[in-house]
Amino acid sequence: MKIFLNPTHTKNLIYNNYKNFGISDKNQKSINKNSDLNFAYDKRDLVTFSGRAQLISKNMKYAPSGALCIKVNNNAQPAKAYLDIVLDKYIKPLEYNKTRNKKAPKYPVSRIQTRIKSPTSIREKVVSKYSKLHGEEVKKFSEQIYEEFSQYCNVNPSVDKSVIISKIEEIIEKNILNKKSPVYESSAFFLLKIYDEIKNKNYFDFSSKTEKYIKTMMSDIADSLETSFLENDAEENTFNSPDSVEGIKYYANDIVGARILLKNTGQESVGLLINALKQAVSDKKLKILSIESNIPDPDRLPKGRQISEYIYATDAQLRSLAKASGAKLIKNNSKSGYLAVHINVDLSNSLFGDENSPYNGYKGEIQIIGEDVEKLKEVEDICYKLKDNKNAINAAYKPFKDYFMKYYNNSNKDAFDDYTYMLYLSQRTIPDDAPESQAFETIEQLGFKDKVPKELDFNILRKIKLQCDNEIKKQEQLEMSKITYNAKSSKNLDEIKDILSYISYYLK
């Protein structure tokens, strides 16, 4: 039986029943402040998507509709509420506050942040992720076409292989009809287009081949491409269109996210955090899919330094969490210098309905990271996106993009990457009791003077980024002021309220 409650009643009901999950009264003020269970805010269930929330990318053709991103955003509220409750139950007792001893290792957590990606951010993630995967498939398909033709005909020795493959990629992109379906699915169509154009370009010697030979060749190549398509489909189960709810959840697999910021980054203290997560797993309140530990590349460490000085959790600690949860443990040598532990979780739950419920199917990511590393990550993340034009960014970051790309180029990119790496390592070794206002080490201090333009100092980039952030906040406030309901969205909102009340009643 469904019980539809008014917003105020439902919100109070949820707060009053946090006790059922073992959360004390003294934590409720913080819960109320940090939780997104303010139903006035649920007006994000728009029927339109404002042009103000635009993205910059040459790959916007892969973007899902704005309305669909809003729907996915809104329907993630039960998953976020669930994650909020789990973290409040198991992690919040480890959070430092002024009434506790600042140096005590048993309070390693500075604060816990949770969020649902905004519709714009969801769209950005899907565009960036899908365009890369699409590009990889086009490249794979093009290379296979080249190899297939090479088996039947001689390659023109005056044309480099890379030129031919690039041309095949160009033909595919020019002729693709449905930009949101796999290339291999239309392999016969592309094969004919590619054959016609590369024949005219004389990339392969088809002149000495009979018509019968060509027909047999094309049939055999088509069969080979079909086999590859079936093998790919078997490996990946199914193709997810980026313009579907399932596709959005697949490509933007961190729509619901949490960040546990560490005040005390000692491994003894972090061990308490790992144990708390293990308890959540043991109590069947948290489903961990995989654990990723981003550690420094041994070859890029400063002289005399050891990996153990930079990691947040030991191998033994993470292995114990992986064993307790049955999750895969992945160790990544950080490419950028970014250091953190990422825990990927499944937030589906029978409380939200059956497996086909619009509120199920959400994955989440819990990041464990030190405050100083996070401070740099917020800026470096934009730089990372700009280095690869397949990524999409919010249009409000255009001033940052214009400034960054003015000074960042092929002549200094390697030095800038090395500077970024060293700065990440520097941030990781800042004492836990250092003031929050402490600046980044400069380009000169890290030994990159005359190698990296002074204009690319992260202290400068951070200021520009913060200005853009303020513009985004203004955009979001304007979005909120223009939102209207319709009958369908109101019904959807009632369902969400109902589910949120169930979460508080039954999670014990």
C-alpha angles and dihedrals in degrees: 000000000000120000113198113203133188115254098253093047092047094048092050090047091055094048093046092052097051084097088069086067094049099261116143128229093249091065096052095085090058091044092052091049097047102034122097092216092115102122095201084068091056088081084099085096090104129173090209136045115222120235088225090075093066128156131218114225138115087225099064088121085080094054120119117231118280092235091056092050090051090051092050091046094051095045091054092073096095091050091050092046089052092050090047091056094047093050093044090052100045109020106031093072086065093054118115121233135168093267090060130074106269093213097046110118091215091074103054098146120094096186143327120234126190129180147163113230111251117247089255092051091047090052090047092052093048093049093048096044098041096045090055093048091046090050091051091051093049090050092048092047092048093050091049091050089052092050092046094052090044090061092057104033140028117260118236101257092211093063121074118232092237090056092053093047091048090052091050089051089050092051091051094050091046095051102035109123104184107037091190100059129077118272092225089059089067096036096134091053093050093043091061093046092048094047092053094050100041089047090057089047091052091229089144130029105248094148096092094048123100122234089249091053092051092050092050091046093051092047092050093047091048090052091049092051090048090053090051090050092053092047092050091047091051091051096047096034094221143356114257116212111220088222095065133078090244091049093049091051090047098051097034093048094162100057087132112046143169132195122201106200115204125222093176110040098180113128092237090058094043087052088066089055092050090050091051090053090048089054091052088052092047090051088052092239096116128048110200117196101180142347121220122194114195108205133171120274104251090223091059100050119117114257113281095016127121131211089239089068092063109035120098097210131023123244089250092054094049093043089054091053091047091050093048092051100034088236129146116254114216124188114201124193098223113244095196100031093255109147124199146113115250120196116195114207139186110232097185112124138175087232087073094054132265124331091275093056112123087231094059129073096059120138122198140198127219113198122201109198142148119252094241095051090047090054090060095038091061090062101033091054090067091048090051092053093049093053090065114050090203088075121090123220134188111269089234087073092062092104088054091047093049092049096044096046090048090067105022113083144140093280094060105022095100092048091047091051090050090048090050091050093050092047091054090052090047092052091050092057096050109120114260092239095054115126116266091232093062111130125233117264107265130243089256095048091053093050100254100115110140089012099072122033110253087231089070094060107134091230088065094040090052092056092051091047092052090053089054091047089057090053090052090052089053090050092051092050090051090049091053093051092056100047119120134183131232128194094262095051092048090056089049090052091053090053091052092050090050093052093047090055090051090053092058094045099048107031098092 
